[in-house]
Tab-separated table of C-alpha atoms and ligand atoms in Angstrom:
chain	number	residue	atom	x	y	z
A	1	UNK	CA	171.883	24.625	280.011
A	2	UNK	CA	174.383	24.569	282.835
A	3	UNK	CA	177.966	23.681	281.888
A	4	UNK	CA	179.629	20.487	283.705
A	5	UNK	CA	181.486	22.650	285.763
A	6	UNK	CA	178.628	24.786	286.913
A	7	UNK	CA	176.474	21.397	287.846
A	8	UNK	CA	179.871	20.023	289.828
A	9	UNK	CA	180.247	23.498	291.624
A	10	UNK	CA	176.607	23.609	292.349
A	11	UNK	CA	176.424	19.967	293.534
A	12	UNK	CA	179.669	20.709	296.006
A	13	UNK	CA	178.076	23.673	297.319
A	14	UNK	CA	174.917	21.798	298.129
A	15	UNK	CA	176.816	19.008	299.886
A	16	UNK	CA	179.239	21.631	302.130
A	17	UNK	CA	176.529	23.879	303.170
A	18	UNK	CA	173.381	21.689	303.485
A	19	UNK	CA	174.667	18.079	303.533
A	20	UNK	CA	177.594	18.371	305.889
A	21	UNK	CA	175.783	20.026	308.562
A	22	UNK	CA	173.324	17.099	308.877
A	23	UNK	CA	175.761	14.335	308.122
A	24	UNK	CA	175.239	13.014	311.783
A	25	UNK	CA	171.546	13.110	311.677
A	26	UNK	CA	171.760	11.147	308.190
A	27	UNK	CA	173.638	8.838	309.500
A	28	UNK	CA	171.390	7.654	312.394
A	29	UNK	CA	167.877	8.479	310.757
A	30	UNK	CA	166.440	7.093	307.438
A	31	UNK	CA	163.948	10.326	307.056
A	32	UNK	CA	167.023	12.601	307.081
A	33	UNK	CA	169.115	10.505	304.336
A	34	UNK	CA	165.898	10.283	302.670
A	35	UNK	CA	165.703	14.014	302.691
A	36	UNK	CA	169.104	14.156	300.962
A	37	UNK	CA	168.477	11.523	298.531
A	38	UNK	CA	165.395	13.613	297.479
A	39	UNK	CA	167.616	16.717	297.356
A	40	UNK	CA	169.923	14.976	295.021
A	41	UNK	CA	167.034	13.902	292.696
A	42	UNK	CA	165.253	17.343	292.851
A	43	UNK	CA	168.674	18.526	291.665
A	44	UNK	CA	168.978	15.900	288.822
A	45	UNK	CA	172.369	14.901	290.227
A	46	UNK	CA	171.648	11.133	290.195
A	47	UNK	CA	172.838	10.045	286.981
A	48	UNK	CA	175.751	12.303	286.383
A	49	UNK	CA	177.569	9.718	283.897
A	50	UNK	CA	174.627	9.252	281.881
A	51	UNK	CA	175.314	10.111	278.011
A	52	UNK	CA	173.708	13.062	276.614
A	53	UNK	CA	171.329	11.061	274.222
A	54	UNK	CA	169.576	9.612	277.531
A	55	UNK	CA	169.407	13.092	279.243
A	56	UNK	CA	172.944	13.829	280.140
A	57	UNK	CA	174.932	15.373	281.749
A	58	UNK	CA	177.892	12.745	280.583
A	59	UNK	CA	180.132	13.943	283.642
A	60	UNK	CA	183.810	12.656	282.516
A	61	UNK	CA	185.421	10.252	284.578
A	62	UNK	CA	187.691	12.761	286.344
A	63	UNK	CA	184.507	15.074	287.117
A	64	UNK	CA	182.534	12.169	288.656
A	65	UNK	CA	185.408	11.092	290.598
A	66	UNK	CA	185.742	14.689	292.227
A	67	UNK	CA	182.168	14.459	292.990
A	68	UNK	CA	182.504	11.097	294.723
A	69	UNK	CA	185.121	12.432	296.621
A	70	UNK	CA	182.970	15.514	297.579
A	71	UNK	CA	180.107	13.285	298.843
A	72	UNK	CA	182.423	11.106	300.753
A	73	UNK	CA	184.014	14.130	302.578
A	74	UNK	CA	180.442	15.279	303.949
A	75	UNK	CA	178.424	12.211	304.555
A	76	UNK	CA	179.549	8.566	304.230
A	77	UNK	CA	176.000	7.524	304.323
A	78	UNK	CA	174.670	9.616	301.306
A	79	UNK	CA	178.261	8.667	299.088
A	80	UNK	CA	177.386	5.201	299.848
A	81	UNK	CA	174.003	5.045	298.823
A	82	UNK	CA	174.027	7.427	295.659
A	83	UNK	CA	176.861	5.580	294.393
A	84	UNK	CA	174.903	2.204	294.074
A	85	UNK	CA	172.559	4.096	291.610
A	86	UNK	CA	175.184	5.964	289.814
A	87	UNK	CA	177.021	2.669	289.078
A	88	UNK	CA	173.592	1.171	287.947
A	89	UNK	CA	173.426	4.210	285.548
A	90	UNK	CA	176.785	3.635	284.069
A	91	UNK	CA	176.517	-0.129	283.814
A	92	UNK	CA	172.822	0.042	282.216
A	93	UNK	CA	174.155	2.729	279.559
A	94	UNK	CA	177.177	0.464	278.924
A	95	UNK	CA	174.797	-2.451	278.175
A	96	UNK	CA	173.197	-4.031	275.249
A	97	UNK	CA	169.669	-3.758	275.898
A	98	UNK	CA	168.596	-0.625	273.637
A	99	UNK	CA	164.770	-0.432	274.718
A	100	UNK	CA	165.930	-0.845	278.425
A	101	UNK	CA	168.088	2.111	277.802
A	102	UNK	CA	165.740	4.309	276.370
A	103	UNK	CA	162.827	3.316	279.114
A	104	UNK	CA	165.009	3.456	282.443
A	105	UNK	CA	168.077	5.837	281.584
A	106	UNK	CA	165.763	9.339	281.044
A	107	UNK	CA	164.093	8.269	284.387
A	108	UNK	CA	167.220	7.807	286.461
A	109	UNK	CA	168.584	11.400	287.148
A	110	UNK	CA	165.762	12.709	289.047
A	111	UNK	CA	164.638	9.674	291.228
A	112	UNK	CA	161.648	8.492	288.822
A	113	UNK	CA	163.420	5.450	289.108
A	114	UNK	CA	165.979	4.412	291.724
A	115	UNK	CA	168.152	1.313	290.960
A	116	UNK	CA	170.722	-0.059	293.493
A	117	UNK	CA	173.140	-3.099	292.279
A	118	UNK	CA	173.899	-6.340	293.636
A	119	UNK	CA	176.531	-8.227	292.171
A	120	UNK	CA	179.291	-8.897	294.820
A	121	UNK	CA	178.348	-12.386	294.901
A	122	UNK	CA	180.106	-12.975	291.553
A	123	UNK	CA	183.424	-12.340	293.482
A	124	UNK	CA	182.905	-15.386	295.915
A	125	UNK	CA	185.085	-18.169	294.851
A	126	UNK	CA	183.435	-21.849	294.869
A	127	UNK	CA	180.099	-22.764	293.587
A	128	UNK	CA	177.982	-19.597	292.422
A	129	UNK	CA	175.877	-18.150	295.113
A	130	UNK	CA	173.216	-16.908	292.470
A	131	UNK	CA	172.615	-19.085	289.533
A	132	UNK	CA	170.685	-18.104	286.369
A	133	UNK	CA	169.229	-20.919	284.388
A	134	UNK	CA	167.825	-19.885	280.884
A	135	UNK	CA	164.013	-20.258	280.278
A	136	UNK	CA	161.446	-19.096	277.445
A	137	UNK	CA	162.023	-15.638	277.056
A	138	UNK	CA	164.271	-14.944	280.092
A	139	UNK	CA	166.083	-16.470	283.161
A	140	UNK	CA	165.277	-18.259	286.339
A	141	UNK	CA	167.337	-16.814	289.159
A	142	UNK	CA	168.111	-18.893	292.236
A	143	UNK	CA	170.331	-18.413	295.287
A	144	UNK	CA	171.233	-15.557	297.287
A	145	UNK	CA	172.803	-11.930	297.018
A	146	UNK	CA	174.700	-11.056	300.286
A	147	UNK	CA	174.715	-7.215	300.002
A	148	UNK	CA	172.224	-4.860	298.350
A	149	UNK	CA	172.025	-1.308	299.748
A	150	UNK	CA	169.074	1.244	299.327
A	151	UNK	CA	166.111	-1.116	300.490
A	152	UNK	CA	163.137	1.198	300.871
A	153	UNK	CA	164.721	4.078	299.145
A	154	UNK	CA	165.229	2.312	295.819
A	155	UNK	CA	162.655	0.420	293.811
A	156	UNK	CA	164.754	-1.885	291.698
A	157	UNK	CA	168.224	-3.142	291.712
A	158	UNK	CA	170.493	-4.624	289.174
A	159	UNK	CA	171.207	-7.923	289.776
A	160	UNK	CA	174.185	-10.168	288.549
A	161	UNK	CA	173.741	-14.054	288.317
A	162	UNK	CA	176.266	-16.721	287.106
A	163	UNK	CA	175.117	-18.780	284.044
A	164	UNK	CA	176.109	-22.563	283.879
A	165	UNK	CA	179.071	-21.737	281.475
A	166	UNK	CA	180.931	-19.013	283.760
A	167	UNK	CA	179.349	-15.903	281.968
A	168	UNK	CA	176.969	-13.569	284.323
A	169	UNK	CA	173.624	-12.204	283.501
A	170	UNK	CA	172.522	-8.814	284.497
A	171	UNK	CA	169.058	-7.465	284.986
A	172	UNK	CA	166.772	-5.157	286.784
A	173	UNK	CA	164.803	-6.858	289.416
A	174	UNK	CA	162.157	-5.551	291.849
A	175	UNK	CA	163.660	-4.276	295.515
A	176	UNK	CA	160.557	-5.036	297.328
A	177	UNK	CA	159.319	-8.521	298.037
A	178	UNK	CA	157.613	-10.073	295.036
A	179	UNK	CA	156.332	-13.438	293.226
A	180	UNK	CA	156.396	-13.977	289.841
A	181	UNK	CA	154.625	-17.732	288.961
A	182	UNK	CA	156.166	-20.066	291.223
A	183	UNK	CA	159.163	-17.783	291.621
A	184	UNK	CA	160.213	-15.561	294.441
A	185	UNK	CA	162.304	-12.608	295.570
A	186	UNK	CA	162.730	-12.273	299.663
A	187	UNK	CA	164.790	-9.894	301.525
A	188	UNK	CA	166.311	-10.050	305.250
A	189	UNK	CA	165.683	-7.436	307.489
A	190	UNK	CA	167.993	-4.079	307.126
A	191	UNK	CA	171.327	-5.253	308.626
A	192	UNK	CA	172.349	-3.620	311.998
A	193	UNK	CA	175.909	-2.131	310.950
A	194	UNK	CA	178.686	-0.066	312.922
A	195	UNK	CA	178.613	2.392	310.328
A	196	UNK	CA	176.494	3.552	307.110
A	197	UNK	CA	173.554	1.621	308.525
A	198	UNK	CA	170.895	4.129	307.480
A	199	UNK	CA	171.301	3.221	303.729
A	200	UNK	CA	169.599	0.095	304.589
A	201	UNK	CA	171.435	-2.838	303.535
A	202	UNK	CA	169.863	-5.963	303.276
A	203	UNK	CA	170.600	-9.537	301.615
A	204	UNK	CA	168.134	-11.022	299.040
A	205	UNK	CA	167.040	-14.711	298.360
A	206	UNK	CA	165.540	-15.653	295.334
A	207	UNK	CA	164.098	-19.013	294.315
A	208	UNK	CA	163.044	-19.684	290.504
A	209	UNK	CA	162.654	-15.565	290.304
A	210	UNK	CA	161.926	-14.851	286.538
A	211	UNK	CA	164.029	-12.287	284.847
A	212	UNK	CA	162.486	-11.434	281.397
A	213	UNK	CA	164.515	-10.834	278.466
A	214	UNK	CA	163.202	-7.234	278.483
A	215	UNK	CA	165.106	-6.484	282.159
A	216	UNK	CA	167.897	-8.113	281.130
A	217	UNK	CA	170.737	-5.245	280.877
A	218	UNK	CA	174.044	-7.427	279.592
A	219	UNK	CA	175.812	-10.476	279.661
A	220	UNK	CA	179.387	-10.713	280.848
A	221	UNK	CA	182.145	-13.101	280.188
A	222	UNK	CA	183.541	-15.117	282.630
A	223	UNK	CA	185.846	-13.480	285.121
A	224	UNK	CA	184.472	-10.364	284.448
A	225	UNK	CA	184.302	-9.122	288.033
A	226	UNK	CA	188.036	-10.174	288.589
A	227	UNK	CA	188.819	-7.951	285.615
A	228	UNK	CA	186.585	-5.172	286.787
A	229	UNK	CA	187.862	-5.179	290.089
A	230	UNK	CA	191.787	-4.691	288.725
A	231	UNK	CA	190.330	-1.497	286.680
A	232	UNK	CA	188.708	-0.333	289.914
A	233	UNK	CA	191.513	-0.793	292.278
A	234	UNK	CA	192.342	3.032	292.204
A	235	UNK	CA	189.217	4.276	291.197
A	236	UNK	CA	187.284	3.180	294.732
A	237	UNK	CA	190.211	4.832	296.369
A	238	UNK	CA	188.442	8.052	296.138
A	239	UNK	CA	186.036	7.334	298.744
A	240	UNK	CA	188.761	6.808	301.421
A	241	UNK	CA	190.576	10.144	300.132
A	242	UNK	CA	187.219	12.172	300.620
A	243	UNK	CA	186.828	10.368	304.053
A	244	UNK	CA	190.710	11.148	304.901
A	245	UNK	CA	189.323	14.985	304.038
A	246	UNK	CA	186.454	14.615	306.687
A	247	UNK	CA	188.873	13.363	309.082
A	248	UNK	CA	191.441	16.369	308.559
A	249	UNK	CA	187.975	18.750	308.795
A	250	UNK	CA	187.646	17.543	312.272
A	251	UNK	CA	191.005	17.998	313.090
A	252	UNK	CA	190.806	21.593	311.626
A	253	UNK	CA	187.495	22.073	313.771
A	254	UNK	CA	189.439	21.052	317.053
A	255	UNK	CA	192.257	23.252	316.343
A	256	UNK	CA	190.147	26.288	315.760
A	257	UNK	CA	188.504	25.403	319.099
A	258	UNK	CA	191.830	24.689	320.839
A	259	UNK	CA	194.436	26.737	319.213
A	260	UNK	CA	197.463	24.097	319.942
A	261	UNK	CA	199.971	24.284	317.809
A	262	UNK	CA	200.649	20.488	317.793
A	263	UNK	CA	197.282	19.993	316.243
A	264	UNK	CA	198.007	22.345	313.327
A	265	UNK	CA	201.508	20.514	312.994
A	266	UNK	CA	199.429	17.167	312.782
A	267	UNK	CA	197.114	18.529	310.171
A	268	UNK	CA	199.788	19.990	307.973
A	269	UNK	CA	201.549	16.865	308.011
A	270	UNK	CA	198.333	14.715	306.923
A	271	UNK	CA	197.233	17.471	304.878
A	272	UNK	CA	200.506	16.987	302.786
A	273	UNK	CA	200.447	13.355	302.957
A	274	UNK	CA	196.902	13.539	301.492
A	275	UNK	CA	197.794	15.773	298.766
A	276	UNK	CA	200.803	13.433	297.460
A	277	UNK	CA	198.329	10.506	297.896
A	278	UNK	CA	195.452	11.987	295.983
A	279	UNK	CA	197.705	13.150	293.259
A	280	UNK	CA	199.309	9.798	292.828
A	281	UNK	CA	195.851	8.003	292.781
A	282	UNK	CA	194.857	10.571	290.114
A	283	UNK	CA	197.891	9.490	288.263
A	284	UNK	CA	197.534	6.110	288.267
A	285	UNK	CA	193.782	6.322	287.478
A	286	UNK	CA	194.605	8.356	284.509
A	287	UNK	CA	197.626	6.205	283.244
A	288	UNK	CA	197.367	3.397	280.838
A	289	UNK	CA	197.327	-0.117	282.228
A	290	UNK	CA	200.531	-0.973	280.866
A	291	UNK	CA	202.067	1.927	282.583
A	292	UNK	CA	201.586	0.848	286.514
A	293	UNK	CA	201.622	-2.370	287.812
A	294	UNK	CA	198.747	-4.462	289.575
A	295	UNK	CA	200.946	-3.987	292.764
A	296	UNK	CA	201.545	-0.411	292.512
A	297	UNK	CA	197.867	0.215	292.336
A	298	UNK	CA	197.142	-1.958	295.168
A	299	UNK	CA	199.731	-0.402	297.341
A	300	UNK	CA	198.184	3.334	296.517
A	301	UNK	CA	194.817	2.157	297.340
A	302	UNK	CA	196.153	0.517	300.638
A	303	UNK	CA	197.534	4.003	301.199
A	304	UNK	CA	194.497	5.707	300.649
A	305	UNK	CA	192.694	3.399	303.434
A	306	UNK	CA	195.504	3.674	305.820
A	307	UNK	CA	195.307	7.619	305.176
A	308	UNK	CA	191.531	7.845	305.654
A	309	UNK	CA	191.824	5.679	309.048
A	310	UNK	CA	194.839	7.672	310.208
A	311	UNK	CA	192.951	11.160	309.375
A	312	UNK	CA	190.048	9.908	311.024
A	313	UNK	CA	191.691	8.934	313.848
A	314	UNK	CA	193.450	12.271	314.146
A	315	UNK	CA	190.161	13.865	314.343
A	316	UNK	CA	188.920	11.451	317.213
A	317	UNK	CA	192.357	12.181	318.863
A	318	UNK	CA	191.894	16.037	318.923
A	319	UNK	CA	188.572	16.440	319.600
A	320	UNK	CA	189.070	14.422	323.114
A	321	UNK	CA	186.411	12.365	324.846
A	322	UNK	CA	183.614	14.354	323.346
A	323	UNK	CA	184.344	12.316	320.153
A	324	UNK	CA	183.331	9.326	321.963
A	325	UNK	CA	179.495	10.838	321.969
A	326	UNK	CA	177.649	9.158	319.145
A	327	UNK	CA	176.691	12.410	318.069
A	328	UNK	CA	180.180	13.572	317.455
A	329	UNK	CA	181.173	14.102	313.671
A	330	UNK	CA	184.597	12.583	314.185
A	331	UNK	CA	183.551	9.213	315.591
A	332	UNK	CA	181.189	9.070	312.609
A	333	UNK	CA	183.967	9.769	310.109
A	334	UNK	CA	186.330	7.150	311.954
A	335	UNK	CA	183.137	4.484	311.401
A	336	UNK	CA	183.007	5.620	307.871
A	337	UNK	CA	186.622	4.880	307.390
A	338	UNK	CA	186.127	0.764	308.410
A	339	UNK	CA	183.288	0.672	305.377
A	340	UNK	CA	185.713	2.134	302.882
A	341	UNK	CA	188.473	-0.374	304.348
A	342	UNK	CA	186.094	-3.331	303.253
A	343	UNK	CA	183.872	-2.216	300.585
A	344	UNK	CA	184.599	-3.529	296.836
A	345	UNK	CA	187.344	-5.401	298.787
A	346	UNK	CA	189.478	-8.097	296.951
A	347	UNK	CA	191.951	-10.468	297.945
A	348	UNK	CA	194.699	-8.324	296.703
A	349	UNK	CA	193.598	-5.110	298.491
A	350	UNK	CA	192.940	-7.079	301.659
A	351	UNK	CA	196.845	-8.323	301.517
A	352	UNK	CA	198.244	-4.878	300.515
A	353	UNK	CA	195.927	-3.250	303.349
A	354	UNK	CA	197.094	-5.860	305.814
A	355	UNK	CA	200.919	-5.624	304.605
A	356	UNK	CA	200.688	-1.875	305.071
A	357	UNK	CA	199.320	-2.045	308.532
A	358	UNK	CA	201.696	-4.604	309.910
A	359	UNK	CA	204.856	-3.063	307.925
A	360	UNK	CA	204.855	0.100	309.905
A	361	UNK	CA	207.577	-1.675	312.508
A	362	UNK	CA	207.954	-0.610	316.137
A	363	UNK	CA	208.882	2.523	317.445
A	364	UNK	CA	212.509	2.843	318.871
A	365	UNK	CA	212.244	3.840	322.654
A	366	UNK	CA	215.123	5.721	324.307
B	1	FAD	C1	177.838	-2.088	304.180
B	1	FAD	C2	177.857	-2.760	302.884
B	1	FAD	C3	176.790	-2.619	301.785
B	1	FAD	C4	177.265	-3.090	300.730
B	1	FAD	N1	176.477	-2.881	299.635
B	1	FAD	C5	176.815	-3.411	298.424
B	1	FAD	C6	175.550	-3.318	297.375
B	1	FAD	O1	174.721	-2.459	297.234
B	1	FAD	N2	176.006	-4.092	296.306
B	1	FAD	C7	176.978	-4.795	296.059
B	1	FAD	O2	177.188	-5.368	294.853
B	1	FAD	N3	177.969	-5.090	296.992
B	1	FAD	C8	177.655	-4.372	298.170
B	1	FAD	N4	178.484	-4.591	299.070
B	1	FAD	C9	179.455	-5.559	299.014
B	1	FAD	C10	180.841	-5.021	298.850
B	1	FAD	O3	181.384	-4.496	297.748
B	1	FAD	C11	181.519	-6.066	299.566
B	1	FAD	O4	182.443	-5.832	300.877
B	1	FAD	C12	182.962	-6.781	298.636
B	1	FAD	O5	182.586	-7.273	297.157
B	1	FAD	C13	183.860	-7.830	299.612
B	1	FAD	O6	182.929	-8.763	299.488
B	1	FAD	P1	182.567	-9.463	301.283
B	1	FAD	O7	183.053	-8.493	302.142
B	1	FAD	O8	181.317	-9.933	301.123
B	1	FAD	O9	183.844	-10.503	301.140
B	1	FAD	P2	184.183	-11.851	300.434
B	1	FAD	O10	183.125	-11.830	299.497
B	1	FAD	O11	184.348	-12.634	301.274
B	1	FAD	O12	185.324	-11.401	299.485
B	1	FAD	C14	186.496	-10.730	299.469
B	1	FAD	C15	187.660	-11.461	299.155
B	1	FAD	O13	188.284	-12.587	299.303
B	1	FAD	C16	187.965	-13.552	298.460
B	1	FAD	N5	187.286	-14.675	299.103
B	1	FAD	C17	186.258	-14.989	299.951
B	1	FAD	N6	186.155	-15.945	300.157
B	1	FAD	C18	187.253	-16.590	299.798
B	1	FAD	C19	187.982	-18.193	299.867
B	1	FAD	N7	186.999	-19.081	300.665
B	1	FAD	N8	188.985	-18.485	299.470
B	1	FAD	C20	189.866	-17.652	298.725
B	1	FAD	N9	189.572	-16.319	298.674
B	1	FAD	C21	188.206	-15.845	299.041
B	1	FAD	C22	186.907	-13.059	297.287
B	1	FAD	O14	187.080	-13.515	296.108
B	1	FAD	C23	187.272	-11.573	297.397
B	1	FAD	O15	188.093	-11.212	296.473
B	1	FAD	C24	178.260	-3.959	300.468
B	1	FAD	C25	179.190	-4.103	301.654
B	1	FAD	C26	179.136	-3.618	302.716
B	1	FAD	C27	180.235	-3.600	303.770
């Protein structure tokens, strides 16, 4: 049996040696992304937070974060795709449906069952976008899911729908068009996106689609997603930190070619700032909720986002005109920084990001 450290080191070596060199291809070609997903499944790396009793390895949060950051460094598309399934693993494992846990979790590490997530609709204010009405032995789901990633790659997804009393019910539904009685689930065409298009993000429309109790994972209290977003303010920042590192890799690659001292100076400054931002993000993530204010967490997330964009931009700058080629990794990383700016965004994160961007002030000219 491999130790957690051996699993992590093996995963990072695979990402660095095999995924990194193919990242541009994976960004543009579904087949190449599918190859990487199959490799992660073949290495049993798709359920890293799964408790031991369902097959493990039960990574601690710090180890899992390190993995997520490494995937984001070597391929944004793979990071974005696999994290949906890894989230489904964690959420199902924390749920109350023991039979579902016993059935699904042992199959989720090696790809036998691949499950995406679709619950960002719960963030939207106003009337619920997706409603769950209680029926005999389950729920009828009606409405829409604006974002679900992994169409054609995952067979199912964990959906979140609002109950009349404000709670939200979560359950596993097919990620292929399906009918159950009079009810139906249908999907849009994969979205054309500026970045991370290959993971195939779609929207879903449900009309009275039946979710049986046996596929229901758990019910969350009203306001759960807002609470969860608070906990995740800094956690999601690790993707941005991985992306910042990817930008610095591009800067270093340019330095190795051009040997200009100012490129190395820029690298050293950004590298130093990234180390401080990363250390602070880890510190805040590991501190108790009462020790750090929400405003401070938001400022740190905004810093990580800003740093990802600046490091990616530095990578583009130093690689000159070549970086404008669709095949150049520096511009792929720049586009990936865009996704980390908005994914799992809340109003607070949006505000903190804009305040940081608008607060840089004017440069004094002589
Ligand atoms: C490429 C891509 C793939 C994704 N894939 C998935 C996926 O697989 N699964 C998944 O669950 N999510 C997915 N997401 C969702 C992602 O996490 C969302 O970007 C995030 O939830 C922000 O939602 P939104 O962009 O739809 O913005 P909004 O829903 O508009 O929300 C942003 C913030 O603004 C607030 N807000 C919105 N409208 C108003 C208003 N009228 N008044 C006041 N406040 C308002 C919201 O409450 C929220 O806090 C994906 C996103 C992208 C870009």
